[in-house]
């Protein structure tokens, strides 16, 4: 027996198993291809358009990249409230009335396909398809998607632009208040330290130099007057004469005393001390001296330490008065110089504090200027978004009602199922033969038992046995070919439709048609 005849005989021997498997799979495939519900697919295409106003003239504050903008819209579109609202208007599932909200949302998401294409120097596109039991529902859902996308795009960009404008408005107000506080602090500091600020340092240093010069001059004058006083005292102590400064504004008694003293001095050159004229003059001088001394004692400004010589005392008194006046002036000058020196010494610390205050004020001023500039830009951006002049999502392909269902491909389902059934039946036959180890040919005896048979005698049926065998085979084949499809039809008709069973299986496996 040749190999072809041998394998043909084996296939014919396993033919019932092959028919059972192939018939069941083929029948199920054909019934599914005939009974699967139609699925309509609608599609729309969107594009992200560039701003209508050149960005070098005026730009929006919403600078979201096109691809990111599409992704944001996609995520917001597939949210639970949006999908449930759309599902109330259209039947997205055949059993939608019995489905829970989670099942409806899951069905909407599974039936929605979104594809975003974007690249460098390429337009950003979004393609959305939706599958539904009817073409009207598919197109209707896509229209709802389109309305929601445009609403989300506009609200997103407006909200961002308005939020940016409000932020910079608040920032400008805050910085303005802060700037006012810093300016007030600087003004308060300047008022509190008006005499010790660095801007008047040069003037005060010049004043300090002038006061020091004035103080030196006063010291020289005081020293000179004291020298004159000592010189007068030395001359008087050594000669008994008074020279030097003649006192002005003398009293009548003092003037008369000066005249008598001069007359007495001249007469002493001519007359002796015992001359009556000299004695009379001396008595008159003595009397006038007493009168002058009484007048000086009655005057509170008259110095206490007197020499007894009225002319000398008057001159000394004048010198002391001048010295005292100069010392008072010197004391005042020293006080002014001390205060001025204190303010100059305090100036560096105040300069540091004032510089720090001014630096903080300048920093706030810079922030305020930048915030004002940003506020103007934000206002322009908000205006651009309000008038829809910025980047936006536009429709380049409107959703349309499909004229024919896109799924399922019934010929593909039936043909593929039959091919799969035949392949599965052949696989079953091969598997059974691989599991069967019994020898059935002389070659099997030689290879397994190493026995060389002299001759082989095939089993020869009688005429009656052959007829019965053929009838039995025919009955089995007829029963399989007719009975199996009838059984599947009975399940489809009386138990549950095969498409629902298939849909449940697909849902269980999370596989789309």
Short mmCIF file of C-alpha atoms in Angstrom, two decimals:
data_model
loop_
_atom_site.label_atom_id
_atom_site.label_comp_id
_atom_site.label_asym_id
_atom_site.label_seq_id
_atom_site.Cartn_x
_atom_site.Cartn_y
_atom_site.Cartn_z
CA UNK A 1 0.00 0.00 0.00
CA UNK A 2 1.46 3.32 -1.07
CA UNK A 3 1.74 6.30 1.32
CA UNK A 4 -1.04 8.25 -0.40
CA UNK A 5 -3.42 5.33 -0.23
CA UNK A 6 -2.40 4.62 3.38
CA UNK A 7 -2.99 8.20 4.57
CA UNK A 8 -6.20 8.40 2.60
CA UNK A 9 -7.43 5.29 4.35
CA UNK A 10 -6.48 6.76 7.71
CA UNK A 11 -8.33 10.02 6.91
CA UNK A 12 -11.40 8.07 5.83
CA UNK A 13 -11.26 6.09 9.04
CA UNK A 14 -11.20 9.37 11.07
CA UNK A 15 -13.66 11.12 8.79
CA UNK A 16 -16.47 11.34 11.41
CA UNK A 17 -14.25 13.23 13.82
CA UNK A 18 -13.12 15.57 11.07
CA UNK A 19 -16.69 16.17 9.98
CA UNK A 20 -17.88 16.83 13.49
CA UNK A 21 -15.26 19.50 14.16
CA UNK A 22 -15.33 21.06 10.70
CA UNK A 23 -19.12 21.06 10.55
CA UNK A 24 -19.56 22.63 13.98
CA UNK A 25 -17.03 25.42 13.39
CA UNK A 26 -18.26 26.07 9.86
CA UNK A 27 -21.90 26.11 10.91
CA UNK A 28 -21.21 28.47 13.79
CA UNK A 29 -19.19 30.75 11.49
CA UNK A 30 -21.90 30.82 8.85
CA UNK A 31 -24.63 31.50 11.39
CA UNK A 32 -22.55 34.23 12.98
CA UNK A 33 -21.82 35.78 9.60
CA UNK A 34 -25.54 35.82 8.85
CA UNK A 35 -26.74 36.97 12.23
CA UNK A 36 -24.07 39.39 13.45
CA UNK A 37 -25.58 42.87 13.80
CA UNK A 38 -24.28 45.56 11.48
CA UNK A 39 -21.91 48.14 12.87
CA UNK A 40 -21.73 51.64 11.40
CA UNK A 41 -18.58 53.68 11.68
CA UNK A 42 -18.57 57.49 11.40
CA UNK A 43 -15.44 59.59 11.24
CA UNK A 44 -14.40 63.22 11.60
CA UNK A 45 -11.06 64.98 11.35
CA UNK A 46 -9.89 68.02 13.28
CA UNK A 47 -6.87 70.28 12.89
CA UNK A 48 -5.17 72.78 15.19
CA UNK A 49 -4.92 76.11 13.38
CA UNK A 50 -2.20 78.65 14.12
CA UNK A 51 -3.11 82.09 15.58
CA UNK A 52 -4.61 84.49 13.05
CA UNK A 53 -2.54 87.41 14.41
CA UNK A 54 1.25 87.16 13.89
CA UNK A 55 2.94 86.38 17.18
CA UNK A 56 5.58 89.09 16.59
CA UNK A 57 2.80 91.70 16.71
CA UNK A 58 0.62 90.32 19.50
CA UNK A 59 0.70 86.95 21.15
CA UNK A 60 -1.65 85.01 23.34
CA UNK A 61 -0.68 84.02 26.86
CA UNK A 62 -2.01 80.50 26.22
CA UNK A 63 1.03 78.83 24.67
CA UNK A 64 0.00 75.19 24.93
CA UNK A 65 1.60 73.07 22.16
CA UNK A 66 -0.85 71.75 19.59
CA UNK A 67 -0.29 68.10 20.45
CA UNK A 68 -0.69 68.76 24.15
CA UNK A 69 -3.85 70.74 23.46
CA UNK A 70 -5.32 67.79 21.55
CA UNK A 71 -4.38 65.38 24.33
CA UNK A 72 -6.03 67.61 26.93
CA UNK A 73 -9.19 67.78 24.85
CA UNK A 74 -9.15 63.99 24.43
CA UNK A 75 -8.90 63.36 28.15
CA UNK A 76 -11.64 65.86 28.97
CA UNK A 77 -13.88 64.48 26.23
CA UNK A 78 -13.83 60.94 27.60
CA UNK A 79 -14.79 61.91 31.13
CA UNK A 80 -17.77 60.27 32.81
CA UNK A 81 -20.22 63.23 32.85
CA UNK A 82 -19.67 64.00 29.16
CA UNK A 83 -20.12 60.40 28.04
CA UNK A 84 -23.23 59.83 30.16
CA UNK A 85 -24.78 63.01 28.82
CA UNK A 86 -24.18 61.84 25.25
CA UNK A 87 -25.47 58.33 26.01
CA UNK A 88 -28.80 59.83 27.11
CA UNK A 89 -29.33 61.17 23.59
CA UNK A 90 -28.21 58.18 21.52
CA UNK A 91 -28.39 54.39 21.85
CA UNK A 92 -24.76 53.33 21.85
CA UNK A 93 -25.56 49.76 22.98
CA UNK A 94 -28.32 47.46 21.88
CA UNK A 95 -29.08 46.63 25.48
CA UNK A 96 -28.49 50.17 26.76
CA UNK A 97 -31.74 50.21 28.72
CA UNK A 98 -30.50 47.34 30.90
CA UNK A 99 -26.86 48.45 31.07
CA UNK A 100 -25.35 50.18 34.07
CA UNK A 101 -23.65 53.60 33.76
CA UNK A 102 -20.25 51.95 34.02
CA UNK A 103 -21.08 49.57 31.19
CA UNK A 104 -22.35 52.43 29.04
CA UNK A 105 -19.19 54.46 29.67
CA UNK A 106 -17.01 51.46 28.93
CA UNK A 107 -18.93 50.82 25.70
CA UNK A 108 -18.55 54.45 24.62
CA UNK A 109 -14.85 54.43 25.28
CA UNK A 110 -14.40 51.09 23.48
CA UNK A 111 -16.41 52.26 20.48
CA UNK A 112 -14.46 55.52 20.28
CA UNK A 113 -11.12 55.57 18.51
CA UNK A 114 -9.00 58.73 18.68
CA UNK A 115 -5.77 59.08 16.76
CA UNK A 116 -3.51 62.13 17.04
CA UNK A 117 -0.83 62.79 14.47
CA UNK A 118 1.69 65.56 14.99
CA UNK A 119 5.29 66.17 14.15
CA UNK A 120 7.91 68.82 13.58
CA UNK A 121 6.87 71.25 10.86
CA UNK A 122 3.65 69.28 10.46
CA UNK A 123 0.06 70.17 11.18
CA UNK A 124 -1.47 68.56 14.27
CA UNK A 125 -4.45 66.41 13.30
CA UNK A 126 -6.97 64.45 15.32
CA UNK A 127 -9.06 61.68 13.76
CA UNK A 128 -12.05 60.40 15.73
CA UNK A 129 -14.16 57.40 14.71
CA UNK A 130 -17.15 55.99 16.48
CA UNK A 131 -18.94 52.68 16.03
CA UNK A 132 -22.66 52.40 16.67
CA UNK A 133 -25.54 50.03 15.82
CA UNK A 134 -26.91 52.63 13.40
CA UNK A 135 -25.38 55.22 11.14
CA UNK A 136 -27.47 57.96 12.66
CA UNK A 137 -26.25 57.13 16.15
CA UNK A 138 -22.62 57.02 15.00
CA UNK A 139 -22.84 60.41 13.29
CA UNK A 140 -24.89 61.86 16.16
CA UNK A 141 -22.35 60.86 18.77
CA UNK A 142 -19.55 62.34 16.69
CA UNK A 143 -21.49 65.59 16.34
CA UNK A 144 -21.86 65.65 20.11
CA UNK A 145 -18.14 65.00 20.39
CA UNK A 146 -17.44 67.89 18.01
CA UNK A 147 -19.66 70.28 19.96
CA UNK A 148 -18.04 69.23 23.22
CA UNK A 149 -14.50 69.55 21.78
CA UNK A 150 -15.12 73.07 20.48
CA UNK A 151 -16.69 74.05 23.80
CA UNK A 152 -13.81 72.52 25.76
CA UNK A 153 -11.24 74.19 23.52
CA UNK A 154 -12.80 77.63 23.82
CA UNK A 155 -13.44 77.37 27.56
CA UNK A 156 -9.95 75.99 28.20
CA UNK A 157 -8.21 78.81 26.34
CA UNK A 158 -10.48 81.53 27.73
CA UNK A 159 -10.11 80.23 31.28
CA UNK A 160 -6.33 80.12 30.94
CA UNK A 161 -6.16 83.64 29.47
CA UNK A 162 -8.59 85.04 32.06
CA UNK A 163 -6.74 83.32 34.87
CA UNK A 164 -3.45 84.76 33.66
CA UNK A 165 -4.96 88.25 33.47
CA UNK A 166 -6.43 87.99 36.99
CA UNK A 167 -3.15 86.73 38.36
CA UNK A 168 -1.13 89.64 37.00
CA UNK A 169 -3.83 92.12 38.09
CA UNK A 170 -3.54 90.79 41.64
CA UNK A 171 0.24 90.82 41.34
CA UNK A 172 0.26 94.47 40.24
CA UNK A 173 -2.05 95.43 43.14
CA UNK A 174 0.07 93.53 45.63
CA UNK A 175 3.34 95.01 44.38
CA UNK A 176 1.81 98.49 44.32
CA UNK A 177 0.86 98.19 47.99
CA UNK A 178 4.28 96.79 48.82
CA UNK A 179 5.95 99.60 46.89
CA UNK A 180 3.94 102.16 48.88
CA UNK A 181 4.98 100.55 52.16
CA UNK A 182 8.64 100.54 51.15
CA UNK A 183 8.49 104.19 50.04
CA UNK A 184 6.84 105.16 53.33
CA UNK A 185 9.51 103.31 55.26
CA UNK A 186 12.27 105.17 53.39
CA UNK A 187 10.53 108.52 53.99
CA UNK A 188 10.10 107.75 57.68
CA UNK A 189 13.75 106.78 57.98
CA UNK A 190 14.87 109.99 56.27
CA UNK A 191 12.68 112.08 58.57
CA UNK A 192 13.99 110.31 61.66
CA UNK A 193 17.62 110.74 60.53
CA UNK A 194 17.41 113.98 58.58
CA UNK A 195 20.75 115.28 59.90
CA UNK A 196 22.73 112.09 59.45
CA UNK A 197 21.98 111.07 55.87
CA UNK A 198 24.74 110.49 53.35
CA UNK A 199 23.42 113.06 50.88
CA UNK A 200 24.37 115.93 53.31
CA UNK A 201 27.65 114.40 54.40
CA UNK A 202 29.81 116.65 52.25
CA UNK A 203 28.07 119.77 53.55
CA UNK A 204 28.46 118.67 57.15
CA UNK A 205 32.11 117.81 56.59
CA UNK A 206 32.64 121.34 55.26
CA UNK A 207 30.85 122.70 58.33
CA UNK A 208 33.07 120.55 60.52
CA UNK A 209 36.18 122.00 58.91
CA UNK A 210 34.89 125.55 59.33
CA UNK A 211 34.07 124.99 63.00
CA UNK A 212 37.47 123.49 63.63
CA UNK A 213 39.09 126.54 62.02
CA UNK A 214 36.88 128.86 64.04
CA UNK A 215 37.79 126.96 67.20
CA UNK A 216 41.46 127.35 66.49
CA UNK A 217 41.00 131.09 65.92
CA UNK A 218 39.12 131.40 69.22
CA UNK A 219 41.92 129.58 71.01
CA UNK A 220 44.43 131.98 69.49
CA UNK A 221 42.37 135.02 70.52
CA UNK A 222 41.92 133.71 74.06
CA UNK A 223 45.60 132.94 74.27
CA UNK A 224 46.45 136.43 72.99
CA UNK A 225 44.13 138.16 75.49
CA UNK A 226 45.49 136.10 78.35
CA UNK A 227 48.97 137.07 77.23
CA UNK A 228 48.01 140.76 77.27
CA UNK A 229 46.60 140.40 80.75
CA UNK A 230 49.73 138.74 82.05
CA UNK A 231 51.85 141.42 80.38
CA UNK A 232 49.82 144.21 82.01
CA UNK A 233 50.24 142.58 85.38
CA UNK A 234 53.99 142.19 84.87
CA UNK A 235 54.38 145.85 83.84
CA UNK A 236 52.28 147.01 86.75
CA UNK A 237 54.11 144.81 89.24
CA UNK A 238 57.50 145.95 87.98
CA UNK A 239 56.86 149.67 87.30
CA UNK A 240 53.63 150.51 89.14
CA UNK A 241 52.48 152.13 85.86
CA UNK A 242 49.52 151.18 83.78
CA UNK A 243 50.02 151.17 79.99
CA UNK A 244 48.22 149.71 77.22
CA UNK A 245 44.61 149.94 76.50
CA UNK A 246 42.71 153.08 77.56
CA UNK A 247 39.35 152.29 78.84
CA UNK A 248 36.49 153.97 77.10
CA UNK A 249 33.21 155.15 78.60
CA UNK A 250 34.72 156.14 81.97
CA UNK A 251 32.51 157.47 84.72
CA UNK A 252 32.90 161.18 85.78
CA UNK A 253 34.67 160.13 88.95
CA UNK A 254 37.05 157.94 86.99
CA UNK A 255 37.73 160.72 84.44
CA UNK A 256 38.42 163.18 87.24
CA UNK A 257 40.60 160.62 88.96
CA UNK A 258 42.64 160.12 85.76
CA UNK A 259 43.12 163.88 85.44
CA UNK A 260 44.23 164.32 89.06
CA UNK A 261 46.64 161.38 88.76
CA UNK A 262 48.17 162.93 85.63
CA UNK A 263 48.43 166.35 87.38
CA UNK A 264 49.96 164.70 90.46
CA UNK A 265 52.50 162.89 88.33
CA UNK A 266 53.53 166.13 86.59
CA UNK A 267 53.75 168.13 89.87
CA UNK A 268 55.92 165.47 91.52
CA UNK A 269 58.56 166.25 88.91
CA UNK A 270 58.60 169.93 90.10
CA UNK A 271 57.57 169.76 93.75
CA UNK A 272 58.58 167.60 96.69
CA UNK A 273 56.26 165.20 98.48
CA UNK A 274 55.87 167.60 101.40
CA UNK A 275 54.69 170.41 99.20
CA UNK A 276 51.13 171.41 100.16
CA UNK A 277 50.12 171.32 96.55
CA UNK A 278 51.27 167.69 96.34
CA UNK A 279 49.58 166.84 99.64
CA UNK A 280 46.29 168.37 98.48
CA UNK A 281 46.46 166.51 95.15
CA UNK A 282 47.21 163.25 96.92
CA UNK A 283 44.25 163.78 99.25
CA UNK A 284 41.93 164.51 96.34
CA UNK A 285 43.25 161.41 94.44
CA UNK A 286 42.69 159.31 97.53
CA UNK A 287 39.17 160.57 97.90
CA UNK A 288 38.31 159.95 94.23
CA UNK A 289 39.82 156.46 94.41
CA UNK A 290 37.47 155.73 97.31
CA UNK A 291 34.56 157.01 95.26
CA UNK A 292 35.56 154.90 92.24
CA UNK A 293 36.07 151.85 94.44
CA UNK A 294 32.62 152.39 95.95
CA UNK A 295 31.13 152.62 92.44
CA UNK A 296 32.88 149.43 91.35
CA UNK A 297 31.73 147.59 94.47
CA UNK A 298 28.16 148.66 93.74
CA UNK A 299 28.48 147.17 90.15
CA UNK A 300 27.83 143.29 90.19
CA UNK A 301 29.79 142.81 86.95
CA UNK A 302 32.87 144.29 88.52
CA UNK A 303 35.52 141.51 88.99
CA UNK A 304 36.27 140.55 92.56
CA UNK A 305 40.00 140.26 92.21
CA UNK A 306 41.14 143.85 91.94
CA UNK A 307 44.63 145.16 92.12
CA UNK A 308 43.73 148.39 93.79
CA UNK A 309 44.66 150.38 90.69
CA UNK A 310 41.42 151.39 89.11
CA UNK A 311 42.89 151.88 85.61
CA UNK A 312 44.52 148.49 85.69
CA UNK A 313 41.43 146.88 87.08
CA UNK A 314 39.37 148.41 84.34
CA UNK A 315 41.72 147.12 81.66
CA UNK A 316 41.90 143.70 83.29
CA UNK A 317 38.16 143.68 83.56
CA UNK A 318 37.85 144.44 79.84
CA UNK A 319 40.30 141.66 79.00
CA UNK A 320 38.49 139.20 81.25
CA UNK A 321 35.18 140.10 79.67
CA UNK A 322 36.60 139.50 76.21
CA UNK A 323 38.21 136.23 77.31
CA UNK A 324 34.97 135.10 78.91
CA UNK A 325 32.98 135.96 75.78
CA UNK A 326 35.47 134.10 73.61
CA UNK A 327 35.37 131.08 75.91
CA UNK A 328 31.58 131.06 75.79
CA UNK A 329 31.78 131.22 72.02
CA UNK A 330 34.37 128.46 72.09
CA UNK A 331 32.08 126.27 74.25
CA UNK A 332 29.22 126.77 71.85
CA UNK A 333 31.49 126.01 68.93
CA UNK A 334 32.74 122.84 70.62
CA UNK A 335 29.16 121.69 71.26
CA UNK A 336 28.22 122.28 67.63
CA UNK A 337 31.37 120.52 66.51
CA UNK A 338 30.64 117.53 68.78
CA UNK A 339 27.10 117.24 67.46
CA UNK A 340 28.30 117.58 63.91
CA UNK A 341 31.00 114.95 64.46
CA UNK A 342 28.41 112.58 65.94
CA UNK A 343 26.17 112.97 62.89
CA UNK A 344 29.13 112.33 60.58
CA UNK A 345 30.10 109.21 62.53
CA UNK A 346 26.50 107.96 62.40
CA UNK A 347 26.25 108.56 58.64
CA UNK A 348 27.95 105.28 57.44
CA UNK A 349 25.51 103.11 59.43
CA UNK A 350 22.56 105.14 58.20
CA UNK A 351 23.95 104.93 54.68
CA UNK A 352 24.01 101.13 54.87
CA UNK A 353 20.47 100.99 56.27
CA UNK A 354 19.21 103.49 53.71
CA UNK A 355 20.95 101.60 50.89
CA UNK A 356 19.30 98.36 52.01
CA UNK A 357 15.90 100.04 52.14
CA UNK A 358 16.49 101.61 48.75
CA UNK A 359 17.71 98.30 47.30
CA UNK A 360 14.58 96.51 48.50
CA UNK A 361 12.50 99.34 47.11
CA UNK A 362 14.29 99.10 43.75
CA UNK A 363 13.74 95.32 43.64
CA UNK A 364 10.03 95.78 44.30
CA UNK A 365 10.01 98.53 41.67
CA UNK A 366 11.55 96.17 39.11
CA UNK A 367 8.99 93.49 39.98
CA UNK A 368 6.22 96.04 39.72
CA UNK A 369 7.42 97.24 36.31
CA UNK A 370 7.65 93.65 35.06
CA UNK A 371 4.18 92.87 36.45
CA UNK A 372 2.72 95.92 34.72
CA UNK A 373 4.32 94.83 31.44
CA UNK A 374 3.04 91.28 31.89
CA UNK A 375 -0.41 92.62 32.76
CA UNK A 376 -0.52 94.51 29.48
CA UNK A 377 0.54 91.37 27.61
CA UNK A 378 -2.02 89.28 29.50
CA UNK A 379 -4.73 91.78 28.63
CA UNK A 380 -3.80 91.51 24.95
CA UNK A 381 -3.78 87.71 25.17
CA UNK A 382 -7.16 87.66 26.89
CA UNK A 383 -8.54 89.90 24.15
CA UNK A 384 -7.15 87.58 21.47
CA UNK A 385 -8.77 84.52 23.07
CA UNK A 386 -12.07 86.32 23.65
CA UNK A 387 -12.31 87.26 19.98
CA UNK A 388 -11.19 83.75 18.87
CA UNK A 389 -8.08 85.08 17.13
CA UNK A 390 -5.66 82.65 18.79
CA UNK A 391 -4.80 79.03 18.20
CA UNK A 392 -7.92 76.91 17.88
CA UNK A 393 -9.24 73.51 16.84
CA UNK A 394 -11.12 73.50 13.52
CA UNK A 395 -13.01 70.84 11.62
CA UNK A 396 -11.67 69.71 8.25
CA UNK A 397 -14.03 66.72 7.88
CA UNK A 398 -17.51 66.90 9.36
CA UNK A 399 -19.08 63.70 10.72
CA UNK A 400 -21.49 62.20 8.20
CA UNK A 401 -24.08 59.44 8.46
CA UNK A 402 -22.50 56.30 6.94
CA UNK A 403 -24.56 54.81 4.10
CA UNK A 404 -23.51 51.19 4.74
CA UNK A 405 -22.28 49.24 7.73
CA UNK A 406 -18.55 48.89 8.02
CA UNK A 407 -18.68 45.71 10.10
CA UNK A 408 -18.83 42.77 10.13
CA UNK A 409 -17.34 41.38 6.89
CA UNK A 410 -19.75 38.49 6.62
CA UNK A 411 -17.90 36.75 3.78
CA UNK A 412 -14.67 36.95 5.73
CA UNK A 413 -16.33 35.64 8.89
CA UNK A 414 -18.01 32.70 7.08
CA UNK A 415 -15.03 31.80 4.88
CA UNK A 416 -12.56 32.21 7.67
CA UNK A 417 -14.70 30.11 9.98
CA UNK A 418 -14.99 27.30 7.44
CA UNK A 419 -11.25 27.37 6.80
CA UNK A 420 -10.58 27.32 10.49
CA UNK A 421 -13.03 24.44 11.00
CA UNK A 422 -11.37 22.34 8.28
CA UNK A 423 -7.93 23.07 9.70
CA UNK A 424 -9.12 22.22 13.18
CA UNK A 425 -10.65 18.93 11.94
CA UNK A 426 -7.43 17.97 10.19
CA UNK A 427 -5.48 18.85 13.29
CA UNK A 428 -7.75 16.57 15.32
CA UNK A 429 -7.17 13.69 12.89
CA UNK A 430 -3.41 14.18 13.02
CA UNK A 431 -3.51 14.31 16.81
CA UNK A 432 -5.49 11.06 17.08
CA UNK A 433 -3.10 9.29 14.74
CA UNK A 434 -0.10 10.52 16.68
CA UNK A 435 -1.63 9.12 19.85
CA UNK A 436 -2.38 5.75 18.20
CA UNK A 437 0.73 3.51 18.55
CA UNK A 438 -0.73 0.19 17.18
CA UNK A 439 1.00 -1.26 14.05
CA UNK A 440 -1.16 -1.36 10.95
CA UNK A 441 1.25 -1.89 8.07
CA UNK A 442 4.17 -4.27 7.43
CA UNK A 443 6.49 -1.28 7.77
CA UNK A 444 5.15 -0.80 11.32
CA UNK A 445 6.02 -4.45 12.19
CA UNK A 446 9.54 -4.01 10.85
CA UNK A 447 10.21 -0.65 12.54
CA UNK A 448 8.63 -1.45 15.90
CA UNK A 449 9.03 -5.27 16.28
CA UNK A 450 11.97 -5.83 13.87
CA UNK A 451 10.05 -8.73 12.36
CA UNK A 452 10.01 -9.33 8.62
CA UNK A 453 6.60 -10.82 7.68
CA UNK A 454 6.54 -13.37 4.86
CA UNK A 455 3.19 -12.06 3.60
CA UNK A 456 0.24 -9.89 4.76
CA UNK A 457 -3.39 -10.84 4.26
CA UNK A 458 -5.94 -7.96 4.44
CA UNK A 459 -9.32 -8.37 6.14
CA UNK A 460 -11.91 -9.13 3.53
CA UNK A 461 -15.52 -8.33 4.42
CA UNK A 462 -18.40 -10.29 3.11
CA UNK A 463 -20.94 -8.69 0.87
CA UNK A 464 -23.39 -8.19 3.74
CA UNK A 465 -20.76 -6.73 6.04
CA UNK A 466 -19.70 -4.28 3.36
CA UNK A 467 -23.26 -3.13 2.85
CA UNK A 468 -23.83 -2.68 6.57
CA UNK A 469 -20.56 -0.81 6.92
CA UNK A 470 -21.42 1.55 4.09
CA UNK A 471 -24.89 2.22 5.48
CA UNK A 472 -23.49 2.93 8.91
CA UNK A 473 -20.94 5.37 7.50
CA UNK A 474 -23.53 7.10 5.41
CA UNK A 475 -25.82 7.42 8.41
CA UNK A 476 -23.09 8.87 10.57
CA UNK A 477 -22.04 11.39 7.94
CA UNK A 478 -25.62 12.44 7.28
CA UNK A 479 -26.27 12.73 11.00
CA UNK A 480 -23.21 14.92 11.45
CA UNK A 481 -23.77 17.09 8.39
CA UNK A 482 -27.45 17.64 9.14
CA UNK A 483 -27.68 17.12 12.87
CA UNK A 484 -24.88 19.44 13.93
CA UNK A 485 -26.16 22.50 12.01
CA UNK A 486 -29.66 21.76 13.26
CA UNK A 487 -28.39 21.59 16.81
CA UNK A 488 -26.57 24.90 16.46
CA UNK A 489 -29.64 26.43 14.89
CA UNK A 490 -31.72 25.17 17.81
CA UNK A 491 -29.32 26.79 20.28
CA UNK A 492 -29.45 30.05 18.31
CA UNK A 493 -33.21 29.96 18.07
CA UNK A 494 -34.41 28.54 21.35
CA UNK A 495 -31.63 29.22 23.83
CA UNK A 496 -29.68 32.41 23.00
CA UNK A 497 -28.62 34.01 19.72
CA UNK A 498 -25.12 33.14 18.70
CA UNK A 499 -24.22 36.79 18.11
CA UNK A 500 -25.02 37.59 21.73
CA UNK A 501 -23.02 34.60 22.85
CA UNK A 502 -20.17 35.76 20.63
CA UNK A 503 -20.48 39.31 21.92
CA UNK A 504 -20.34 38.09 25.49
CA UNK A 505 -17.27 36.07 24.69
CA UNK A 506 -15.64 39.05 23.00
CA UNK A 507 -16.48 41.31 25.89
CA UNK A 508 -15.11 38.69 28.25
CA UNK A 509 -11.92 38.57 26.25
CA UNK A 510 -11.97 42.39 25.78
CA UNK A 511 -11.68 41.97 22.01
CA UNK A 512 -13.40 44.28 19.51
CA UNK A 513 -14.96 43.12 16.28
#
